[in-house]
Coordinates of C-alpha atoms in Angstrom, one line a residue:
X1 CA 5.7 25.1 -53.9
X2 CA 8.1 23.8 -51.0
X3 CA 7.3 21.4 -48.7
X4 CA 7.5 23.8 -45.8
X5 CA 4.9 25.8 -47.5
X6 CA 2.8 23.2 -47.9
X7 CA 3.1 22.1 -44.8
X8 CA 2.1 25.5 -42.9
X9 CA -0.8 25.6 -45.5
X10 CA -2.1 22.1 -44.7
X11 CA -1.7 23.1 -40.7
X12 CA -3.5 26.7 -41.4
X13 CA -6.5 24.2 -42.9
X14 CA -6.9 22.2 -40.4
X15 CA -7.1 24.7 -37.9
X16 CA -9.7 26.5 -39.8
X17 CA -11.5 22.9 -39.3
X18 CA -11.5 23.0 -36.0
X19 CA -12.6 26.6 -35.7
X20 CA -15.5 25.8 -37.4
X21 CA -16.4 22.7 -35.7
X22 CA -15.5 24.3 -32.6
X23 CA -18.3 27.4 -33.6
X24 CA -20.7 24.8 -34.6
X25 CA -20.4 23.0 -31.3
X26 CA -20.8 26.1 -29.1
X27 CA -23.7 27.6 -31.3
X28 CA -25.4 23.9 -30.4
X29 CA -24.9 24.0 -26.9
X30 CA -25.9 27.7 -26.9
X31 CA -29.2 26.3 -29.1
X32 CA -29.5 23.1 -26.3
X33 CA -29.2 25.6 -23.4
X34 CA -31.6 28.2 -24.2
X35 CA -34.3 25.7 -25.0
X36 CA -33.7 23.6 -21.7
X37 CA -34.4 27.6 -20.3
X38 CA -37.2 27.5 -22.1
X39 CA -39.0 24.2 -21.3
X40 CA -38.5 25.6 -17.5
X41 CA -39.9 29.5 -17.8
X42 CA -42.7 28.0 -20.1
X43 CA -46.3 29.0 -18.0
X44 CA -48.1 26.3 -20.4
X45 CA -47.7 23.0 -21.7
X46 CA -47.8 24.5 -25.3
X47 CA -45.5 26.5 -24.8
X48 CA -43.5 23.6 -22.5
X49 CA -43.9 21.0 -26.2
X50 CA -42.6 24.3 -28.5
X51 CA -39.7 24.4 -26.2
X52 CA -39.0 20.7 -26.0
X53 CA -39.2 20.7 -30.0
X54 CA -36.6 23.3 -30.1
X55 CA -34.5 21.5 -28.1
X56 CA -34.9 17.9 -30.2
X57 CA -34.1 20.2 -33.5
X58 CA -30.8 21.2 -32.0
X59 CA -29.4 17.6 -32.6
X60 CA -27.5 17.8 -29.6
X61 CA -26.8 14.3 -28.3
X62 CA -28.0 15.1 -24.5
X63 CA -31.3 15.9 -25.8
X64 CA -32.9 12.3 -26.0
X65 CA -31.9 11.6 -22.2
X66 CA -33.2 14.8 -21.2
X67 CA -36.6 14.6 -23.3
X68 CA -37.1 11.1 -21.7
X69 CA -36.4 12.5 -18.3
X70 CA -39.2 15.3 -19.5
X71 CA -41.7 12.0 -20.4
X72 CA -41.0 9.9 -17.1
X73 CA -41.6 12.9 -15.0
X74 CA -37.9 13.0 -13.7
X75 CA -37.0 16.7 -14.9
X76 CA -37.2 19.6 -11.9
X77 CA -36.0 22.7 -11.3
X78 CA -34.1 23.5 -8.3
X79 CA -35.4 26.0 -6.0
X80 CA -34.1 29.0 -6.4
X81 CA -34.8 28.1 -10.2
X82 CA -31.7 28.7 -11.9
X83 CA -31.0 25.0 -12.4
X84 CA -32.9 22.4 -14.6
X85 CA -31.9 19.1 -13.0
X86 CA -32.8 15.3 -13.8
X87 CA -33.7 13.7 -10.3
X88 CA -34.3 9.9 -9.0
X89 CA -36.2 9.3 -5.8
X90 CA -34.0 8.0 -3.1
X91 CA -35.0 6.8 0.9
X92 CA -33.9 10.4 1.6
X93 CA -35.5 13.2 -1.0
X94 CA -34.0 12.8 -4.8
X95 CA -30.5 12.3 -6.2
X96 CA -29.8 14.7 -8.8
X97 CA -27.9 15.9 -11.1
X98 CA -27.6 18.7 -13.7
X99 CA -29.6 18.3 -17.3
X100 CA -27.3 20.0 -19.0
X101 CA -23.7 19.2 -17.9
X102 CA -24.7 15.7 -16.1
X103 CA -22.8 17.0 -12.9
X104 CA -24.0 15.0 -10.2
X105 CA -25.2 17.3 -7.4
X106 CA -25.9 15.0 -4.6
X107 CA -28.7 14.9 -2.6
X108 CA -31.7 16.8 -2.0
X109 CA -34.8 17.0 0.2
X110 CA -38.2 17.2 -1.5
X111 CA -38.9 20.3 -1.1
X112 CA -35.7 21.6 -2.6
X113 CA -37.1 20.6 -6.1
X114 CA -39.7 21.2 -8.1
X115 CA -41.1 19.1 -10.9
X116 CA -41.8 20.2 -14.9
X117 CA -45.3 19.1 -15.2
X118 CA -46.8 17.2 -17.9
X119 CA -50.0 16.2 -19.0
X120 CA -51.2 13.2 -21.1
X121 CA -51.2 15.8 -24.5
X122 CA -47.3 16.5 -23.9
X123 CA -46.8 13.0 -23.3
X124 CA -48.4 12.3 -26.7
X125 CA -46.1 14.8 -28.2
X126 CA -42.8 13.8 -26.3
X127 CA -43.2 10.4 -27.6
X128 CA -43.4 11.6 -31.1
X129 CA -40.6 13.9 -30.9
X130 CA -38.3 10.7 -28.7
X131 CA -39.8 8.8 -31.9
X132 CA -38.0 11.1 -34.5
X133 CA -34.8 11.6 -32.7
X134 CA -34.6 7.1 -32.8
X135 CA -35.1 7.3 -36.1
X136 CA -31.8 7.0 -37.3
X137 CA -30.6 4.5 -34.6
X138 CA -27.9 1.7 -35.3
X139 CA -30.2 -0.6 -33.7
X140 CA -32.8 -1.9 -36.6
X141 CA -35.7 -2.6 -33.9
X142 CA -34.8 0.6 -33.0
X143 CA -35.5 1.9 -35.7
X144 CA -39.1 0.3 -36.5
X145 CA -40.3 1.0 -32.7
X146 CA -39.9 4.8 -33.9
X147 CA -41.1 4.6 -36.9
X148 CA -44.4 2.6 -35.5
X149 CA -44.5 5.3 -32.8
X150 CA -44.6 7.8 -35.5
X151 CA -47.5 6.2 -37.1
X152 CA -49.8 5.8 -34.1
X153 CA -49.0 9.1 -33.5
X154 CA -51.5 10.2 -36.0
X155 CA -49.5 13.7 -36.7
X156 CA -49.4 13.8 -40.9
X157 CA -46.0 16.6 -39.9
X158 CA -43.9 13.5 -39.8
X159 CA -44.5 12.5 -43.5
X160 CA -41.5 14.5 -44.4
X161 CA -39.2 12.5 -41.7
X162 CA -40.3 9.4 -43.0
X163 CA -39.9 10.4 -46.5
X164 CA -36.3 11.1 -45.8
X165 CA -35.5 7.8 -43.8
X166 CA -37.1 5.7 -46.8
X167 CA -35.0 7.6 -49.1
X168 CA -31.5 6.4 -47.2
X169 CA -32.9 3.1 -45.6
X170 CA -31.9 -0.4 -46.2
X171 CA -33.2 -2.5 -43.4
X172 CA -36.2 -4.4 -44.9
X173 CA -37.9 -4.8 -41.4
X174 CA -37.7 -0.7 -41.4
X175 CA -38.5 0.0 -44.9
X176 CA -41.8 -1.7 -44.2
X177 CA -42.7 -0.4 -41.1
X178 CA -41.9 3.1 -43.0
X179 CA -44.4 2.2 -45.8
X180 CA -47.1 0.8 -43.6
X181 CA -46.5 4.5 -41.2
X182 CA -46.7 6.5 -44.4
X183 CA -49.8 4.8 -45.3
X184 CA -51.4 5.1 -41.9
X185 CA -51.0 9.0 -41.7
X186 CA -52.0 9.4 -45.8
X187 CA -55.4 7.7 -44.4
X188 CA -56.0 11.1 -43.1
X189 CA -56.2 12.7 -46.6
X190 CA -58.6 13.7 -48.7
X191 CA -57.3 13.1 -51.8
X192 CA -59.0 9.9 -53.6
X193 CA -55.5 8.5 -55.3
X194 CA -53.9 9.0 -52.1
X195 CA -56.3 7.5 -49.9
X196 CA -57.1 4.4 -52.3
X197 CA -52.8 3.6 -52.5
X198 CA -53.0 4.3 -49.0
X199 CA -55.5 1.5 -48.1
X200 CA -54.3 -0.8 -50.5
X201 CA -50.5 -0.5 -48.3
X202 CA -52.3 -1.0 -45.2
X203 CA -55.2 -4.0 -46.0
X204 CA -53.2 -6.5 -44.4
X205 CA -52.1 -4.6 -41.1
X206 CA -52.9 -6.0 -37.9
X207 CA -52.2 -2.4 -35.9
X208 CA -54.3 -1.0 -34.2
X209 CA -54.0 2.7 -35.7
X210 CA -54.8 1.3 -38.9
X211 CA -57.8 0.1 -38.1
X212 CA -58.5 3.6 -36.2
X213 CA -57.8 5.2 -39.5
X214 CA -60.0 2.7 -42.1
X215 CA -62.7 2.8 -39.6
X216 CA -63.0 7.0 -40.0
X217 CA -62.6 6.4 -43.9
X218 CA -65.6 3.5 -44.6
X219 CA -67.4 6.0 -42.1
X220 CA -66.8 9.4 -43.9
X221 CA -70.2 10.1 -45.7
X222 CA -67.8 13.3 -47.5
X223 CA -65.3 10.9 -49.3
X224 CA -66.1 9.1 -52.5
X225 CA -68.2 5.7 -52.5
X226 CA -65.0 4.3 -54.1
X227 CA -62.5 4.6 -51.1
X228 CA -65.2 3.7 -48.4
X229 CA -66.4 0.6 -50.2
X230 CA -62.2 0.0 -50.2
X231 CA -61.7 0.6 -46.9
X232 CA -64.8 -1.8 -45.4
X233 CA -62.8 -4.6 -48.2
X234 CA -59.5 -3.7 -46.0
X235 CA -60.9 -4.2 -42.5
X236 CA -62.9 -7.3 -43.9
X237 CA -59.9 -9.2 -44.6
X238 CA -58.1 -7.5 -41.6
X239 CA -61.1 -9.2 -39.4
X240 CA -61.1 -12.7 -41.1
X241 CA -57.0 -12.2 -40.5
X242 CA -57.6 -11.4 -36.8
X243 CA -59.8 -14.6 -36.7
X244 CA -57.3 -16.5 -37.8
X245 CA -54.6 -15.1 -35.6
X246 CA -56.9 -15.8 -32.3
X247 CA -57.7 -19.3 -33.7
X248 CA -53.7 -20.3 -33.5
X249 CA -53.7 -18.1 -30.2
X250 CA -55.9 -20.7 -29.0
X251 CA -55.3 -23.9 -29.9
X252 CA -51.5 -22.4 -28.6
X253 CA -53.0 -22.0 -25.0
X254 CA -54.5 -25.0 -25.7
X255 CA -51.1 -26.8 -26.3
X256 CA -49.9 -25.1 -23.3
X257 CA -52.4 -25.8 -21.3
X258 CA -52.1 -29.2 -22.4
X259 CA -48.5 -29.5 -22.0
X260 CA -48.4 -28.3 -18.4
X261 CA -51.4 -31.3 -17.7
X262 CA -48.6 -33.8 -19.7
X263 CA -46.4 -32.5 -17.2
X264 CA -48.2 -33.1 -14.2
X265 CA -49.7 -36.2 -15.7
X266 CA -46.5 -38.1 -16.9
X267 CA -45.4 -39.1 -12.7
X268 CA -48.9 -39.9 -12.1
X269 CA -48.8 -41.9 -14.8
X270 CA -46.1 -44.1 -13.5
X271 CA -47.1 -44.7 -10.3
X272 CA -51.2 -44.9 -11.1
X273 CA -50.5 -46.6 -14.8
X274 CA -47.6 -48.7 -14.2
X275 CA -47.6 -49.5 -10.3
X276 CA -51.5 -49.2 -9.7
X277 CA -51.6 -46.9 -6.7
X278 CA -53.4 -44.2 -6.5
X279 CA -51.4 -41.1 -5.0
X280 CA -53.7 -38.4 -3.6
X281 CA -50.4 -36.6 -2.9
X282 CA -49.5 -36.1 -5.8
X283 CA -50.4 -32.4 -6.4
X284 CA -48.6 -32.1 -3.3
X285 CA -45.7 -33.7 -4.2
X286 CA -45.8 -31.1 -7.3
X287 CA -46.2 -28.5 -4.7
X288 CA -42.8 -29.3 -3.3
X289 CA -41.1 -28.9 -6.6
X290 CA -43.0 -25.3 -7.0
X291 CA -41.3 -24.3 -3.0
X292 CA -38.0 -25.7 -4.0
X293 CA -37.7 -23.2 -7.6
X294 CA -38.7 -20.4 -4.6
X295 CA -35.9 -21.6 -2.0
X296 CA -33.7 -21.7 -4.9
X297 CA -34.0 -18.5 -6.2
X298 CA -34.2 -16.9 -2.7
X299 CA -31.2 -18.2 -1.7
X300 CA -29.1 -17.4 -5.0
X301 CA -30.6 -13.5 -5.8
X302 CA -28.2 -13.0 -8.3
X303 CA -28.7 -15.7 -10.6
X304 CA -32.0 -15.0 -11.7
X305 CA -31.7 -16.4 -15.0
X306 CA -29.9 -19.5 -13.9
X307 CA -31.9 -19.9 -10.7
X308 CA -34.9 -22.3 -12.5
X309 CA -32.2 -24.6 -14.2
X310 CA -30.2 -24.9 -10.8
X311 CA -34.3 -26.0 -9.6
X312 CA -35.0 -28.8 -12.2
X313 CA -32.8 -31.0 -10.4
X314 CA -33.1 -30.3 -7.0
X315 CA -37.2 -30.3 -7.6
X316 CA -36.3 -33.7 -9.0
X317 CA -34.5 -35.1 -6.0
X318 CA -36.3 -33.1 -3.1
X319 CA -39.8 -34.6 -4.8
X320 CA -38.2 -38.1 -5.5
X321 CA -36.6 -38.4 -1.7
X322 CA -40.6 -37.5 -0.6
X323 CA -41.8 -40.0 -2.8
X324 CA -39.4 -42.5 -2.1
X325 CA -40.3 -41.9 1.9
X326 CA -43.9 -42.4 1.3
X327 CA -43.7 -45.8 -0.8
X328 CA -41.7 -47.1 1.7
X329 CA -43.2 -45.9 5.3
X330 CA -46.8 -46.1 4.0
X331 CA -47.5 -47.6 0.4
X332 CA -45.9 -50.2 0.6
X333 CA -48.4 -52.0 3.6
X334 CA -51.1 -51.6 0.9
X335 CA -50.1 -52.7 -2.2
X336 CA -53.5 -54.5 -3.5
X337 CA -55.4 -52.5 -1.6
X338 CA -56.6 -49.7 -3.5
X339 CA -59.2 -47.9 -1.3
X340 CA -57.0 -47.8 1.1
X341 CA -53.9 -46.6 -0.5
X342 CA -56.3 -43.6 -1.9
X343 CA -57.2 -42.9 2.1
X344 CA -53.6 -43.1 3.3
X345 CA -51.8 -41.1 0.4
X346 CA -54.8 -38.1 1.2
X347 CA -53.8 -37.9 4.5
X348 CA -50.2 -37.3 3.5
X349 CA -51.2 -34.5 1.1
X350 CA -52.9 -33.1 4.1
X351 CA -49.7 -33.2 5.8
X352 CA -47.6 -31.5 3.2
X353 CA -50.0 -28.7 2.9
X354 CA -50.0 -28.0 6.5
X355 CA -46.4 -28.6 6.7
X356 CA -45.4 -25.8 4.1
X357 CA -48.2 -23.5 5.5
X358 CA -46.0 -23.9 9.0
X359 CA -42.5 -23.4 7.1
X360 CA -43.6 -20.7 5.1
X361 CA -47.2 -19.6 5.8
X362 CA -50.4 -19.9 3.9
X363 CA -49.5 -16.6 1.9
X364 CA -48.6 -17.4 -1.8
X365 CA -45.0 -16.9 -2.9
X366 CA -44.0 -15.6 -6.7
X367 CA -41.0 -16.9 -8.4
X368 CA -39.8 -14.5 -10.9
X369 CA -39.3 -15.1 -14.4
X370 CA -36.0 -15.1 -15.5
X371 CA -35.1 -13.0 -18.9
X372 CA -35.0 -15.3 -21.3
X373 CA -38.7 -16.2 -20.4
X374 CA -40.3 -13.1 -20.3
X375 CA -42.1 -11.1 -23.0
X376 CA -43.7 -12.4 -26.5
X377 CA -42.5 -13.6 -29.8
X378 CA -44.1 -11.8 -32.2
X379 CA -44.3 -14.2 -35.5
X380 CA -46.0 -12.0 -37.6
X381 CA -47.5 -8.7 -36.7
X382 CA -50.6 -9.2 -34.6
X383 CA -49.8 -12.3 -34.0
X384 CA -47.2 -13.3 -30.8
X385 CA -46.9 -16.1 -27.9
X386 CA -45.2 -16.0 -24.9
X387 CA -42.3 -16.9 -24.5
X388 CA -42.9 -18.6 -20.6
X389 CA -45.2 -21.1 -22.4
X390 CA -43.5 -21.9 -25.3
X391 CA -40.6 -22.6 -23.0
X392 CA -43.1 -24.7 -21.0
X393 CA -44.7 -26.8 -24.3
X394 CA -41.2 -27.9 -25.1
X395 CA -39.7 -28.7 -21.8
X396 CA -43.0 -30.7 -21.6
X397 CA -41.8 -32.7 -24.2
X398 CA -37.9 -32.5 -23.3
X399 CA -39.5 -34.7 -20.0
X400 CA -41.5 -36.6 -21.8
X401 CA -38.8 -38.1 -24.2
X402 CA -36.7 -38.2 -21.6
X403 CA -39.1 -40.6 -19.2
X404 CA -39.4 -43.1 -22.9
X405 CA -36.1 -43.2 -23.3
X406 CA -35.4 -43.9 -19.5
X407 CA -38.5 -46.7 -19.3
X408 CA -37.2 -48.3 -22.9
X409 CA -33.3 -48.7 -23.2
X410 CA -32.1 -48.2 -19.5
X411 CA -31.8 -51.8 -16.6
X412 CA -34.1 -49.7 -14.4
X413 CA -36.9 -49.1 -17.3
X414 CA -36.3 -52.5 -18.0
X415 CA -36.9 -53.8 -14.6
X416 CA -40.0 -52.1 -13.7
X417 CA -41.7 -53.1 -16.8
X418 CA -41.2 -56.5 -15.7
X419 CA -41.9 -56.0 -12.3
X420 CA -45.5 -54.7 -13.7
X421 CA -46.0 -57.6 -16.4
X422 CA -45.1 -60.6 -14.0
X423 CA -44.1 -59.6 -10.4
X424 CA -43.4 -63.3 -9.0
X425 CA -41.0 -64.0 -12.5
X426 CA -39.3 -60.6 -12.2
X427 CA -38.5 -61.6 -8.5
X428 CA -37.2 -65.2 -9.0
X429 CA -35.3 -63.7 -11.8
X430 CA -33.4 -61.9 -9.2
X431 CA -35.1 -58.2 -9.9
X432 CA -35.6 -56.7 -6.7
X433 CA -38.9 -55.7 -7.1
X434 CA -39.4 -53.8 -3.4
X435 CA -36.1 -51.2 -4.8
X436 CA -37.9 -51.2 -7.6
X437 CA -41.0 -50.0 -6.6
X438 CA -39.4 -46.9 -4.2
X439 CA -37.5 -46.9 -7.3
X440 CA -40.7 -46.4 -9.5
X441 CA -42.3 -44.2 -7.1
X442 CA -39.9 -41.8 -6.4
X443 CA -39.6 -41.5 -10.1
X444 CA -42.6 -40.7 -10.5
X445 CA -42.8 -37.9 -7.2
X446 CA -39.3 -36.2 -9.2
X447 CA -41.2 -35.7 -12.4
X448 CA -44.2 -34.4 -10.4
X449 CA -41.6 -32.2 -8.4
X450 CA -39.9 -30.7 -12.3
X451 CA -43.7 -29.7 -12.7
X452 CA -44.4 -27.6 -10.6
X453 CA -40.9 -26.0 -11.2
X454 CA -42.5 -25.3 -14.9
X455 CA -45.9 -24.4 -12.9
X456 CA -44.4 -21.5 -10.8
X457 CA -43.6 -19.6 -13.9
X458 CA -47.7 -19.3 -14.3
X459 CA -49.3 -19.1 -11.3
X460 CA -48.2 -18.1 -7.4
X461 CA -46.9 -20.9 -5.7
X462 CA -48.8 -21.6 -2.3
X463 CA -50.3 -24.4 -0.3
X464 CA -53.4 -25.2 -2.3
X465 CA -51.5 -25.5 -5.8
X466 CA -51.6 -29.2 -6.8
X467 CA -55.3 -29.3 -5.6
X468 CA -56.2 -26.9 -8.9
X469 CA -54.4 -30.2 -11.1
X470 CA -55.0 -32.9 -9.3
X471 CA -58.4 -33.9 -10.9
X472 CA -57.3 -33.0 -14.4
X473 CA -53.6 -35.4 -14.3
X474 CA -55.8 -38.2 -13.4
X475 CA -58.2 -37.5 -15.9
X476 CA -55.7 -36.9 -18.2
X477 CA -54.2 -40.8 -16.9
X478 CA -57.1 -42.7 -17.7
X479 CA -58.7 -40.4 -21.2
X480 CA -55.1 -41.4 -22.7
X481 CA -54.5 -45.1 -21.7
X482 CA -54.0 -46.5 -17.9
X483 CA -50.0 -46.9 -18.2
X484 CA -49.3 -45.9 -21.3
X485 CA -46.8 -42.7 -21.9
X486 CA -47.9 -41.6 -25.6
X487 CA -51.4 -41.8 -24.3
X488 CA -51.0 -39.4 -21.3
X489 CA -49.0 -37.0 -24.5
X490 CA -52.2 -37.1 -27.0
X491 CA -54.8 -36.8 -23.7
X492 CA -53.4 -33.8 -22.4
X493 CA -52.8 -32.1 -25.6
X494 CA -55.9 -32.9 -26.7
X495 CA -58.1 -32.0 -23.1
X496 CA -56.2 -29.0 -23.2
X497 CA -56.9 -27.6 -27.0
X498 CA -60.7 -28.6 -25.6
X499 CA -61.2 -26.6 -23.2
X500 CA -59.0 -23.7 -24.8
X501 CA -61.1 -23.9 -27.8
X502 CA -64.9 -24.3 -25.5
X503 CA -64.1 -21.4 -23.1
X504 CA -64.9 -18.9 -25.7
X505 CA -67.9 -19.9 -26.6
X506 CA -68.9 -21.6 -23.2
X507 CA -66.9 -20.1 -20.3
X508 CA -64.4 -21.5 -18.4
X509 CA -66.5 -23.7 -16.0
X510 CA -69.1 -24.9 -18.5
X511 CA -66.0 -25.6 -20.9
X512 CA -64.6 -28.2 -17.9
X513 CA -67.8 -29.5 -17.2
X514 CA -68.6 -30.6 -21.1
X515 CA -65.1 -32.2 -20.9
X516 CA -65.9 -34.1 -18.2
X517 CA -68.9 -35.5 -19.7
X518 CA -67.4 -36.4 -22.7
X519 CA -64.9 -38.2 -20.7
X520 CA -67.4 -40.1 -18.8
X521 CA -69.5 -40.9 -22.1
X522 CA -66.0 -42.0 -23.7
X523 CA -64.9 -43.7 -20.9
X524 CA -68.4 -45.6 -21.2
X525 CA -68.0 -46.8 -24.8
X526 CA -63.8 -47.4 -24.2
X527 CA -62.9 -48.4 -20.3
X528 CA -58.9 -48.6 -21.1
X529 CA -58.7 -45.1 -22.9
X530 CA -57.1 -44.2 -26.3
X531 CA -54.3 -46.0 -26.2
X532 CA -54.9 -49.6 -23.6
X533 CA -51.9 -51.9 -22.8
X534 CA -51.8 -55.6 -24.2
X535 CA -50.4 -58.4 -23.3
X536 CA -49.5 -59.0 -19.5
X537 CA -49.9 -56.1 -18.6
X538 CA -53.3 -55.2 -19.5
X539 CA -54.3 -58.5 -17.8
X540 CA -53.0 -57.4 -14.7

């Protein structure tokens, strides 16, 4: 044959290709059409979930937007109804635009449009049938999110789609969310081998459909002995699981709660442990830090997710400049005076509060949680923490190290342990012990100030917030060891796992009551806490 010949051959092919495709393209679009019509002439919402299957069963790739349009209750026709349109609610009526062709159409008043209703039975059914068209998503998490859907769904019909994505799958994370699916919907059977292997696929599963299903089975007088007495074995060890998962849920709020006292506890511990004064402001001080993470993301809108790392430091140095102006207009008159350092310091926390409910009223403010700290980690099914107070627990301890490194191999750490061991010495040595202690006590006001930073991120921030932590840092101070860093660590772990673990069983304000008066019966038996100074320093 010549290559001419060829040639016109391989050309007459290809456009035989395209003819098809083309064919195939309009039949789909004529198919993705005439159920759109449909979803808008139906008079019921049967009829409205026939036509919205029909239209997820042409495979057209418009039909997931539209169907999740259908769900969020964004899909109208236009008035004269010969126009299925996807609105959004503007200041002005709705911004549409057509669900077929996406044209944007502009602008319309309310009345122009009028809404597809739904009711909660279609909404079950659109989220099965959004479910099957994500099944075959690129995205893996995808994938399992539709496959779970599926699941909970409860409709045995989507055995078959789920038989035909284990068949091609490879994903692990997908092949067993598939299995443990399959299994949930087989526990509607009635067949004994498929209802035992069913059981046995889901014994371990934390979700909540699962236990739906193996509930109705142990309960089902009409099944055999066999499977029921299974099916109580599965949600047995599913409980003593579930136990176990809210026993490491709560000594995890525990830590956190814990961490967060560290946190507010570690500059109260420097300027009650090492320099001996007790700071009523301190909460206040922490209060400051909390309004400086809101200024900060006020004033920079767009950097959400960098707005509480931009706040560390300036909580830090707006905190540490108040601190630093209290030790030396007021604290520093009353050094030896204890009593009356307690009096002043509570009149200057009276001051702040009144001072920030002037600036920026006595309403609370919110500081919103940038991305990276929002949502949950989920370790293993059923089981997740938050990522805000994971976030927290570690920072806790970022600070912590920080402050020991800082009081241990740096001049300044150096010079205010000697300025508390042997004042006179540390002052004929040439250590100038009054910078030191503005030094000490501004120190101490920062890390309060980075606290409430990491406190805003849990609760509003208003005039009354270091008041709820006051009590607590102090106890925290003196349960761990007057002074002493790793002390105030294993206290406020430990108080907080405490009352995480006797809320349960107690409630909240019983749980803080019994931890007071196990502090006060420990503090009876050991005055200087877990951890005392020696030397020097505990003499003085």
């Amino acid at each position: 044959m010549k290559p001419r010949t060829i040639h016109a051959a391989l050309l007459a092919l290809a456009a035989c290709v395209c003819a098809l495709r083309s064919s195939a393209a309009a039949a789909t679009t004529e198919d993705f059409t005439a159920a759109l019509g449909a979803i808008a002439a139906a008079r019921s919402y049967a009829e409205k979930e026939v036509a919205a299957r029909a239209l997820a069963a042409t495979g057209d790739d418009r039909a997931a937007a539209v169907l999740a349009a259908f769900l969020e209750g964004r899909l109208y026709t236009t008035r004269a109804g010969d126009r299925v349109v996807i609105a959004d609610e503007t200041a002005g009526g709705f911004a549409i635009r057509d669900a077929a062709t996406e044209e944007a159409l502009g602008v319309v008043g309310r009345r122009e449009v009028t809404r597809i209703g739904v009711n909660n039975a279609l909404r079950s059914a659109l989220r099965e049938i959004l479910a099957g068209l994500r099944l075959y998503h690129e995205d893996p998490q995808e994938r399992i999110a539709a496959v779970t859907e599926l699941g909970r769904a409860g409709d045995p019909a989507a055995l078959p789609a789920l038989e035909g994505l284990l068949a091609t799958e490879t994903h692990r994370g997908v092949i067993r969310a598939v299995r443990t699916a399959m299994a949930t919907l087989n526990l509607q059977s009635t067949d004994r081998d498929t209802l035992l292997a069913a059981i046995d696929a889901v014994a371990g599963s934390m979700d909540g459909a699962v236990r739906n299903g193996l509930t109705r089975v142990a309960g089902d007088a009409a099944l055999d002995e066999d499977v029921r007495a299974a099916a109580r074995a599965a949600l047995e060890s599913i409980e003593r699981r579930a136990e176990l998962y809210e026993l490491v849920k709560t000594v995890f709020f525990g830590l956190s709660l814990g961490s967060i006292l560290v946190l507010v506890a570690i500059g109260l511990s420097v300027t009650f442990g090492i320099m001996g004064v007790i700071n009523m402001a301190h909460g206040e001080l922490m209060m400051l830090g909390a309004y400086t993470a809101y200024v900060v993301q006020t004033a920079l809108p767009e950097l959400v997710d960098w707005s509480l790392l931009i706040a560390v430091p300036a909580a830090f140095l707006v905190a540490g400049a108040f601190g630093v102006a209290i030790e030396r207009g007021i604290v520093r008159f009353l050094y030896g005076r204890p009593l009356e350092t307690l009096l002043a310091t509570f009149g200057v926390s009276l001051l702040l509060q009144q001072t920030v409910r002037t600036v920026f009223s006595p309403l609370n403010r919110s500081v919103a949680t940038p991305s990276w700290m929002s949502g949950s980690w989920t370790i293993v099914p059923g089981l997740e923490i938050t990522y805000n107070r994971l976030y927290i627990l570690l920072f806790s301890l970022a600070v912590f190290l920080l402050l020991l490194v800082a009081l241990k191999r740096t001049r300044l750490g150096l010079e205010m342990r000697a300025v508390t061991q042997n004042r006179a010495m540390a002052r004929a040595l040439g250590v100038r012990t009054d910078r030191i202690d503005a030094l000490t006590f501004g120190l101490g006001a920062g890390i309060a100030g980075v606290a409430g930073v990491a406190l805003s991120q849990l609760t509003n921030v208003g005039p009354n917030l270091g008041q709820s932590y006051i009590v607590d840092s102090f106890m925290v101070v003196v349960f761990g060891g007057v002074g002493n860093l790793w002390g105030t660590l294993v206290g406020g772990l430990t108080l907080g796992v405490a009352n995480k673990v006797l809320e349960p069983m107690a409630g909240a304000v019983m749980a803080k009551i019994l931890v007071l008066v196990f502090l006060i019966v420990f503090i009876q038996k050991r005055p200087r806490g877990l951890f005392p100074q020696k030397g020097r320093a505990a003499e003085g």
